[in-house]
């Protein structure tokens, strides 16, 4: 980060307005380089995080089409005897400005301490805006699940078909209900077959396009779901004998499979990623022992009709919160880059302020039918299944 800044005359910004634009570009690029969410981002319908470029903070309605489900016509039948229904789904999200700034000591002190304040401020602001954005991703993803798999010590996953709500299902977790292969396979099965935690028909989740693979001169797109877990759940999974045996036959990783470089392993072709553990100093996945105040501080309340902090899911035992995601699991609307500001006129010119901000809205994909018709998609997570296990 600082190496690229060394090529920029930051303090020449007064004479060259393009310098601020160049610094903004550097911040935006660097903010994604270390983000675990970057491989899922894109504007296409087959990306895990679907992004939309907006110019202002007016409410925005991302739209998505469902698959046609009609029987069509056969032979000499006229089209008008069996028109299909084009269902357009949408939700309303509200972009807002997020930003931060730093003020230097008086310039004489900075010179004495040989601190290049502007360059270090840019580096710190880059980390801040990445952490703020990524924590928004985590809180949105973990909020108000409508479909879940709950791990079980005896059977791999609990029978939740009689549970009246997700909350009652997750609160059944007891000590020993650790993450395991059977539970993750159940999540994949539910995603592919379109089954919810009550055993009722929902809708199949569209997988994420990960890469183009060429074998024998034939190119094809590889699609899969992504399983995101915190480090506690990952360690539990690694102790599952079935997991240990499966990974002996896992697919290619590393440089030959770059979008999933560093994955923990594969289950039925679906990569499993360690997303870390949430703390005040780092982005990671939530668990029920993370304070509710941390959750509320990092979620845009306008973009969610119901808020469920981590404690909502726990009964007598602390729980880890993971997720299976498919295409359009999250939506992000906002500006394509940050804005960077320098002000050297602070405190009669003795101090400098460096700041950055951006327009941003992040929400879980949860779409309503635009025409108001009843739909299995209505007010339901579009491409997310929560995965809950005991935190131990």
Short mmCIF file of C-alpha atoms in Angstrom, two decimals:
data_model
loop_
_atom_site.label_atom_id
_atom_site.label_comp_id
_atom_site.label_asym_id
_atom_site.label_seq_id
_atom_site.Cartn_x
_atom_site.Cartn_y
_atom_site.Cartn_z
CA UNK A 1 0.00 0.00 0.00
CA UNK A 2 2.62 2.56 1.08
CA UNK A 3 4.88 1.49 -1.79
CA UNK A 4 2.26 2.60 -4.31
CA UNK A 5 1.73 5.84 -2.41
CA UNK A 6 5.45 6.61 -2.69
CA UNK A 7 4.86 7.21 -6.39
CA UNK A 8 2.27 9.92 -5.64
CA UNK A 9 3.11 13.51 -4.64
CA UNK A 10 0.42 13.68 -1.97
CA UNK A 11 1.28 17.17 -0.80
CA UNK A 12 1.04 18.46 -4.37
CA UNK A 13 -2.72 18.04 -4.28
CA UNK A 14 -3.36 21.81 -4.33
CA UNK A 15 -1.71 22.19 -7.72
CA UNK A 16 -2.99 18.93 -9.19
CA UNK A 17 -6.56 17.87 -8.33
CA UNK A 18 -5.94 14.51 -10.02
CA UNK A 19 -3.76 13.53 -7.07
CA UNK A 20 -6.80 13.15 -4.80
CA UNK A 21 -8.45 11.04 -7.50
CA UNK A 22 -5.37 8.83 -7.73
CA UNK A 23 -5.23 8.38 -3.94
CA UNK A 24 -8.93 7.48 -3.96
CA UNK A 25 -8.20 4.81 -6.56
CA UNK A 26 -5.35 3.41 -4.47
CA UNK A 27 -7.53 3.27 -1.35
CA UNK A 28 -10.35 1.50 -3.20
CA UNK A 29 -8.00 -1.06 -4.76
CA UNK A 30 -6.17 -1.75 -1.51
CA UNK A 31 -9.40 -2.01 0.49
CA UNK A 32 -10.39 -5.07 -1.54
CA UNK A 33 -6.99 -6.76 -1.75
CA UNK A 34 -7.16 -8.17 1.79
CA UNK A 35 -10.92 -8.60 1.93
CA UNK A 36 -12.20 -12.21 2.10
CA UNK A 37 -15.34 -11.03 0.29
CA UNK A 38 -13.58 -9.80 -2.86
CA UNK A 39 -13.80 -13.12 -4.79
CA UNK A 40 -17.60 -13.08 -4.53
CA UNK A 41 -18.13 -9.49 -5.72
CA UNK A 42 -19.43 -8.52 -9.14
CA UNK A 43 -22.28 -6.99 -11.12
CA UNK A 44 -23.45 -10.24 -12.67
CA UNK A 45 -26.43 -12.26 -11.45
CA UNK A 46 -24.11 -15.19 -10.66
CA UNK A 47 -21.95 -13.38 -8.08
CA UNK A 48 -22.29 -13.94 -4.34
CA UNK A 49 -22.28 -10.19 -3.68
CA UNK A 50 -24.07 -8.32 -6.45
CA UNK A 51 -22.98 -4.70 -6.74
CA UNK A 52 -24.87 -1.71 -8.15
CA UNK A 53 -23.36 1.68 -8.92
CA UNK A 54 -25.50 4.55 -7.62
CA UNK A 55 -24.81 8.29 -7.69
CA UNK A 56 -26.72 9.59 -4.66
CA UNK A 57 -28.30 8.58 -1.38
CA UNK A 58 -31.82 8.18 -2.75
CA UNK A 59 -33.54 4.83 -2.01
CA UNK A 60 -32.45 2.22 -4.54
CA UNK A 61 -34.35 -0.88 -5.68
CA UNK A 62 -32.11 -3.69 -6.98
CA UNK A 63 -34.10 -6.02 -9.19
CA UNK A 64 -33.75 -9.69 -10.02
CA UNK A 65 -35.72 -12.07 -12.21
CA UNK A 66 -36.83 -15.51 -11.07
CA UNK A 67 -36.78 -18.50 -13.40
CA UNK A 68 -39.74 -19.12 -15.69
CA UNK A 69 -41.76 -22.00 -14.29
CA UNK A 70 -44.56 -22.44 -16.84
CA UNK A 71 -45.17 -25.52 -19.01
CA UNK A 72 -45.06 -23.61 -22.29
CA UNK A 73 -47.01 -24.70 -25.37
CA UNK A 74 -46.70 -27.74 -27.58
CA UNK A 75 -47.33 -28.27 -31.26
CA UNK A 76 -49.97 -26.06 -32.88
CA UNK A 77 -51.11 -24.41 -29.64
CA UNK A 78 -51.08 -20.59 -29.62
CA UNK A 79 -48.76 -18.82 -27.19
CA UNK A 80 -51.71 -16.98 -25.69
CA UNK A 81 -53.17 -20.23 -24.41
CA UNK A 82 -50.46 -20.55 -21.78
CA UNK A 83 -48.47 -17.38 -21.16
CA UNK A 84 -45.80 -17.67 -18.49
CA UNK A 85 -45.40 -15.22 -15.62
CA UNK A 86 -42.32 -12.98 -15.62
CA UNK A 87 -41.70 -12.36 -11.95
CA UNK A 88 -39.50 -9.38 -11.10
CA UNK A 89 -38.24 -9.33 -7.54
CA UNK A 90 -37.00 -6.23 -5.79
CA UNK A 91 -36.16 -4.75 -2.41
CA UNK A 92 -35.49 -1.21 -1.27
CA UNK A 93 -32.12 -0.30 0.20
CA UNK A 94 -30.91 3.04 1.46
CA UNK A 95 -27.34 4.17 0.68
CA UNK A 96 -25.63 6.37 3.24
CA UNK A 97 -22.31 8.13 3.51
CA UNK A 98 -19.71 6.46 5.73
CA UNK A 99 -16.40 8.13 6.38
CA UNK A 100 -13.58 8.81 8.80
CA UNK A 101 -10.79 11.35 9.22
CA UNK A 102 -7.55 11.87 11.14
CA UNK A 103 -5.91 15.08 12.34
CA UNK A 104 -2.15 15.40 12.73
CA UNK A 105 -0.12 16.93 15.52
CA UNK A 106 1.37 20.31 14.72
CA UNK A 107 3.68 20.02 11.72
CA UNK A 108 6.80 20.75 13.75
CA UNK A 109 6.15 17.67 15.90
CA UNK A 110 5.56 15.53 12.84
CA UNK A 111 8.85 16.68 11.33
CA UNK A 112 10.72 15.98 14.56
CA UNK A 113 9.27 12.47 14.73
CA UNK A 114 9.97 11.88 11.00
CA UNK A 115 6.34 10.84 10.50
CA UNK A 116 4.88 11.25 7.04
CA UNK A 117 1.39 11.86 8.36
CA UNK A 118 -0.47 11.94 5.05
CA UNK A 119 0.85 8.60 3.81
CA UNK A 120 0.26 6.81 7.09
CA UNK A 121 -3.19 8.36 7.34
CA UNK A 122 -4.09 6.96 3.91
CA UNK A 123 -2.90 3.51 4.98
CA UNK A 124 -4.92 3.60 8.21
CA UNK A 125 -8.02 4.98 6.49
CA UNK A 126 -7.81 2.15 3.95
CA UNK A 127 -7.87 -0.43 6.74
CA UNK A 128 -10.75 1.38 8.43
CA UNK A 129 -12.97 1.57 5.36
CA UNK A 130 -12.29 -2.09 4.51
CA UNK A 131 -13.14 -3.21 8.04
CA UNK A 132 -16.28 -1.05 8.17
CA UNK A 133 -17.53 -2.36 4.83
CA UNK A 134 -16.70 -6.01 5.57
CA UNK A 135 -18.34 -5.87 9.00
CA UNK A 136 -21.43 -4.55 7.23
CA UNK A 137 -21.29 -7.67 5.03
CA UNK A 138 -21.08 -9.97 8.06
CA UNK A 139 -23.89 -8.35 10.04
CA UNK A 140 -26.19 -8.24 6.99
CA UNK A 141 -25.48 -11.88 6.18
CA UNK A 142 -26.12 -13.02 9.78
CA UNK A 143 -29.27 -11.01 10.28
CA UNK A 144 -32.73 -12.61 10.41
CA UNK A 145 -32.07 -15.97 8.71
CA UNK A 146 -35.14 -17.55 7.13
CA UNK A 147 -33.52 -20.95 6.51
CA UNK A 148 -30.99 -22.79 8.69
CA UNK A 149 -29.21 -26.04 9.45
CA UNK A 150 -28.58 -26.74 13.14
CA UNK A 151 -25.71 -29.09 14.01
CA UNK A 152 -26.32 -32.08 16.29
CA UNK A 153 -23.86 -34.25 18.24
CA UNK A 154 -25.72 -37.50 17.53
CA UNK A 155 -27.21 -37.22 14.05
CA UNK A 156 -25.07 -34.53 12.46
CA UNK A 157 -27.96 -32.08 12.18
CA UNK A 158 -31.16 -31.63 14.18
CA UNK A 159 -34.65 -32.38 12.94
CA UNK A 160 -36.20 -28.89 12.88
CA UNK A 161 -39.32 -29.73 10.86
CA UNK A 162 -41.59 -29.12 13.85
CA UNK A 163 -39.93 -25.89 14.97
CA UNK A 164 -42.14 -22.79 14.67
CA UNK A 165 -39.26 -20.42 13.93
CA UNK A 166 -35.55 -20.19 13.19
CA UNK A 167 -35.04 -18.79 16.67
CA UNK A 168 -36.55 -21.84 18.36
CA UNK A 169 -34.49 -24.14 16.11
CA UNK A 170 -31.12 -22.54 16.89
CA UNK A 171 -31.84 -22.35 20.62
CA UNK A 172 -31.93 -26.15 20.73
CA UNK A 173 -28.13 -26.22 20.42
CA UNK A 174 -26.39 -27.83 23.38
CA UNK A 175 -22.76 -28.48 24.21
CA UNK A 176 -21.33 -31.06 21.82
CA UNK A 177 -23.41 -29.97 18.81
CA UNK A 178 -20.29 -29.16 16.81
CA UNK A 179 -19.88 -28.50 13.10
CA UNK A 180 -19.58 -31.61 10.94
CA UNK A 181 -19.72 -32.89 7.37
CA UNK A 182 -23.30 -34.24 7.62
CA UNK A 183 -24.64 -30.81 8.59
CA UNK A 184 -22.82 -29.07 5.75
CA UNK A 185 -24.02 -31.67 3.27
CA UNK A 186 -27.55 -31.08 4.51
CA UNK A 187 -27.16 -27.35 3.81
CA UNK A 188 -25.94 -28.12 0.27
CA UNK A 189 -28.86 -30.53 -0.26
CA UNK A 190 -31.37 -27.93 0.94
CA UNK A 191 -29.86 -25.31 -1.37
CA UNK A 192 -29.95 -27.57 -4.41
CA UNK A 193 -33.35 -29.11 -3.81
CA UNK A 194 -35.17 -26.02 -2.52
CA UNK A 195 -36.09 -27.27 0.95
CA UNK A 196 -36.36 -25.16 4.09
CA UNK A 197 -35.67 -26.02 7.73
CA UNK A 198 -39.30 -27.12 8.18
CA UNK A 199 -38.90 -29.70 5.41
CA UNK A 200 -41.22 -27.65 3.18
CA UNK A 201 -40.66 -26.75 -0.46
CA UNK A 202 -39.03 -23.35 -0.94
CA UNK A 203 -36.91 -22.71 -4.05
CA UNK A 204 -33.48 -23.92 -5.22
CA UNK A 205 -30.63 -21.49 -4.62
CA UNK A 206 -28.63 -20.51 -7.68
CA UNK A 207 -24.90 -21.30 -7.19
CA UNK A 208 -22.04 -18.86 -7.69
CA UNK A 209 -19.92 -18.91 -10.83
CA UNK A 210 -16.35 -19.36 -9.67
CA UNK A 211 -14.17 -19.84 -12.74
CA UNK A 212 -13.82 -21.12 -16.29
CA UNK A 213 -12.22 -24.57 -16.49
CA UNK A 214 -10.77 -26.15 -19.63
CA UNK A 215 -10.43 -29.90 -19.83
CA UNK A 216 -9.76 -31.88 -22.99
CA UNK A 217 -10.16 -28.75 -25.08
CA UNK A 218 -13.68 -28.14 -23.71
CA UNK A 219 -14.32 -25.01 -21.62
CA UNK A 220 -17.10 -24.87 -19.05
CA UNK A 221 -18.12 -22.72 -16.11
CA UNK A 222 -17.70 -24.16 -12.64
CA UNK A 223 -20.54 -23.27 -10.28
CA UNK A 224 -20.77 -24.01 -6.58
CA UNK A 225 -22.10 -22.82 -3.29
CA UNK A 226 -19.65 -21.31 -0.81
CA UNK A 227 -19.64 -22.36 2.85
CA UNK A 228 -18.42 -19.65 5.21
CA UNK A 229 -17.57 -20.59 8.80
CA UNK A 230 -15.79 -19.02 11.75
CA UNK A 231 -12.56 -20.48 13.11
CA UNK A 232 -14.28 -22.36 15.95
CA UNK A 233 -16.50 -24.23 13.50
CA UNK A 234 -13.56 -24.86 11.15
CA UNK A 235 -11.55 -26.47 13.95
CA UNK A 236 -14.53 -28.67 14.85
CA UNK A 237 -14.91 -29.68 11.21
CA UNK A 238 -11.25 -30.65 10.94
CA UNK A 239 -11.75 -33.14 13.77
CA UNK A 240 -14.61 -34.90 11.98
CA UNK A 241 -13.26 -38.26 10.67
CA UNK A 242 -15.50 -37.99 7.61
CA UNK A 243 -13.93 -34.62 6.77
CA UNK A 244 -10.41 -35.99 7.17
CA UNK A 245 -11.17 -38.84 4.78
CA UNK A 246 -12.90 -36.60 2.22
CA UNK A 247 -10.01 -34.17 1.89
CA UNK A 248 -7.71 -36.93 0.65
CA UNK A 249 -9.66 -36.76 -2.61
CA UNK A 250 -10.37 -33.03 -2.73
CA UNK A 251 -9.95 -31.04 -5.93
CA UNK A 252 -7.23 -28.68 -7.08
CA UNK A 253 -6.36 -25.70 -4.90
CA UNK A 254 -3.82 -22.90 -4.84
CA UNK A 255 -2.59 -21.23 -8.05
CA UNK A 256 -4.57 -23.59 -10.29
CA UNK A 257 -7.81 -22.59 -8.56
CA UNK A 258 -7.09 -19.01 -7.63
CA UNK A 259 -10.48 -17.70 -6.67
CA UNK A 260 -10.58 -20.24 -3.85
CA UNK A 261 -6.88 -20.16 -2.98
CA UNK A 262 -6.43 -20.84 0.71
CA UNK A 263 -9.68 -22.75 1.18
CA UNK A 264 -9.91 -25.18 4.06
CA UNK A 265 -11.35 -27.94 1.89
CA UNK A 266 -14.20 -29.07 -0.35
CA UNK A 267 -17.52 -30.77 0.32
CA UNK A 268 -19.31 -32.06 -2.78
CA UNK A 269 -17.44 -29.51 -4.86
CA UNK A 270 -18.34 -26.61 -2.55
CA UNK A 271 -15.38 -24.70 -1.03
CA UNK A 272 -15.29 -24.23 2.74
CA UNK A 273 -13.64 -20.99 3.89
CA UNK A 274 -12.38 -19.92 7.31
CA UNK A 275 -13.70 -16.37 7.78
CA UNK A 276 -12.07 -15.81 11.18
CA UNK A 277 -13.70 -14.66 14.41
CA UNK A 278 -15.25 -11.23 14.95
CA UNK A 279 -13.41 -8.93 17.34
CA UNK A 280 -13.02 -5.20 17.82
CA UNK A 281 -9.71 -5.39 15.95
CA UNK A 282 -10.60 -7.62 13.01
CA UNK A 283 -13.39 -8.66 10.70
CA UNK A 284 -14.67 -12.18 11.25
CA UNK A 285 -17.89 -14.10 11.63
CA UNK A 286 -20.20 -13.47 14.54
CA UNK A 287 -20.96 -15.74 17.45
CA UNK A 288 -23.49 -15.25 20.24
CA UNK A 289 -20.81 -14.01 22.64
CA UNK A 290 -20.11 -10.96 20.48
CA UNK A 291 -21.94 -8.02 22.06
CA UNK A 292 -25.21 -6.94 20.51
CA UNK A 293 -23.92 -3.37 20.50
CA UNK A 294 -21.15 -4.40 18.07
CA UNK A 295 -23.80 -5.82 15.77
CA UNK A 296 -26.00 -2.72 15.90
CA UNK A 297 -23.01 -0.44 15.28
CA UNK A 298 -22.19 -2.23 12.02
CA UNK A 299 -25.54 -2.73 10.32
CA UNK A 300 -27.59 -0.23 8.35
CA UNK A 301 -30.91 -0.46 10.19
CA UNK A 302 -32.85 1.07 7.30
CA UNK A 303 -32.00 -1.89 5.07
CA UNK A 304 -33.55 -4.53 7.36
CA UNK A 305 -37.13 -4.73 8.59
CA UNK A 306 -36.13 -7.08 11.44
CA UNK A 307 -32.88 -7.00 13.41
CA UNK A 308 -31.57 -10.14 15.12
CA UNK A 309 -28.32 -9.58 17.06
CA UNK A 310 -26.10 -12.61 17.80
CA UNK A 311 -27.71 -13.25 21.20
CA UNK A 312 -31.08 -13.78 19.46
CA UNK A 313 -30.02 -17.23 18.26
CA UNK A 314 -28.58 -18.62 21.51
CA UNK A 315 -30.34 -20.48 24.31
CA UNK A 316 -28.33 -22.06 27.11
CA UNK A 317 -25.24 -22.63 24.95
CA UNK A 318 -23.16 -20.11 22.97
CA UNK A 319 -23.44 -20.61 19.21
CA UNK A 320 -21.28 -20.04 16.14
CA UNK A 321 -22.96 -18.50 13.11
CA UNK A 322 -21.90 -19.61 9.63
CA UNK A 323 -23.60 -19.55 6.24
CA UNK A 324 -23.93 -21.22 2.89
CA UNK A 325 -24.24 -18.60 0.17
CA UNK A 326 -25.26 -18.70 -3.46
CA UNK A 327 -25.64 -16.09 -6.18
CA UNK A 328 -26.96 -12.69 -5.00
CA UNK A 329 -26.74 -13.64 -1.32
CA UNK A 330 -25.80 -10.03 -0.60
CA UNK A 331 -26.46 -6.81 -2.49
CA UNK A 332 -24.25 -3.73 -2.35
CA UNK A 333 -25.16 -0.35 -3.81
CA UNK A 334 -22.98 2.74 -3.75
CA UNK A 335 -20.17 4.62 -5.41
CA UNK A 336 -17.44 2.78 -7.30
CA UNK A 337 -14.66 4.37 -5.25
CA UNK A 338 -13.96 6.36 -2.12
CA UNK A 339 -13.45 10.12 -1.95
CA UNK A 340 -10.21 11.33 -0.36
CA UNK A 341 -9.78 14.73 1.27
CA UNK A 342 -6.80 16.78 2.53
CA UNK A 343 -7.09 19.97 4.54
CA UNK A 344 -3.88 21.73 5.59
CA UNK A 345 -5.65 24.77 7.03
CA UNK A 346 -6.45 23.31 10.45
CA UNK A 347 -5.43 25.21 13.62
CA UNK A 348 -4.13 28.27 11.75
CA UNK A 349 -2.27 26.05 9.30
CA UNK A 350 -0.32 24.13 11.93
CA UNK A 351 -2.18 20.84 11.48
CA UNK A 352 -3.43 18.65 8.66
CA UNK A 353 -6.62 16.60 8.32
CA UNK A 354 -6.88 13.59 6.00
CA UNK A 355 -10.21 11.88 5.48
CA UNK A 356 -12.17 9.64 3.17
CA UNK A 357 -15.80 8.68 2.67
CA UNK A 358 -18.02 6.70 0.34
CA UNK A 359 -21.67 6.12 -0.49
CA UNK A 360 -22.66 2.61 0.58
CA UNK A 361 -25.65 0.34 1.18
CA UNK A 362 -25.30 -3.34 2.07
CA UNK A 363 -28.14 -5.78 2.67
CA UNK A 364 -28.86 -9.47 2.40
CA UNK A 365 -30.70 -10.38 -0.78
CA UNK A 366 -34.33 -10.62 0.28
CA UNK A 367 -36.74 -9.75 -2.45
CA UNK A 368 -40.42 -8.92 -2.63
CA UNK A 369 -42.60 -9.49 -5.68
CA UNK A 370 -42.92 -6.17 -7.51
CA UNK A 371 -46.53 -6.89 -8.52
CA UNK A 372 -47.55 -7.94 -5.00
CA UNK A 373 -48.34 -11.53 -5.99
CA UNK A 374 -47.68 -14.37 -3.59
CA UNK A 375 -44.31 -16.01 -4.16
CA UNK A 376 -42.04 -18.48 -2.34
CA UNK A 377 -39.34 -15.80 -2.70
CA UNK A 378 -41.31 -13.16 -0.83
CA UNK A 379 -39.57 -11.86 2.30
CA UNK A 380 -37.23 -14.86 2.22
CA UNK A 381 -33.43 -14.97 2.03
CA UNK A 382 -32.72 -15.27 -1.66
CA UNK A 383 -29.47 -17.25 -1.47
CA UNK A 384 -28.43 -17.82 2.15
CA UNK A 385 -28.75 -20.72 4.60
CA UNK A 386 -27.51 -20.21 8.15
CA UNK A 387 -25.29 -22.89 9.69
CA UNK A 388 -25.34 -23.02 13.50
CA UNK A 389 -23.10 -25.00 15.84
CA UNK A 390 -22.00 -24.93 19.46
CA UNK A 391 -19.21 -22.46 20.24
CA UNK A 392 -16.59 -24.63 21.97
#
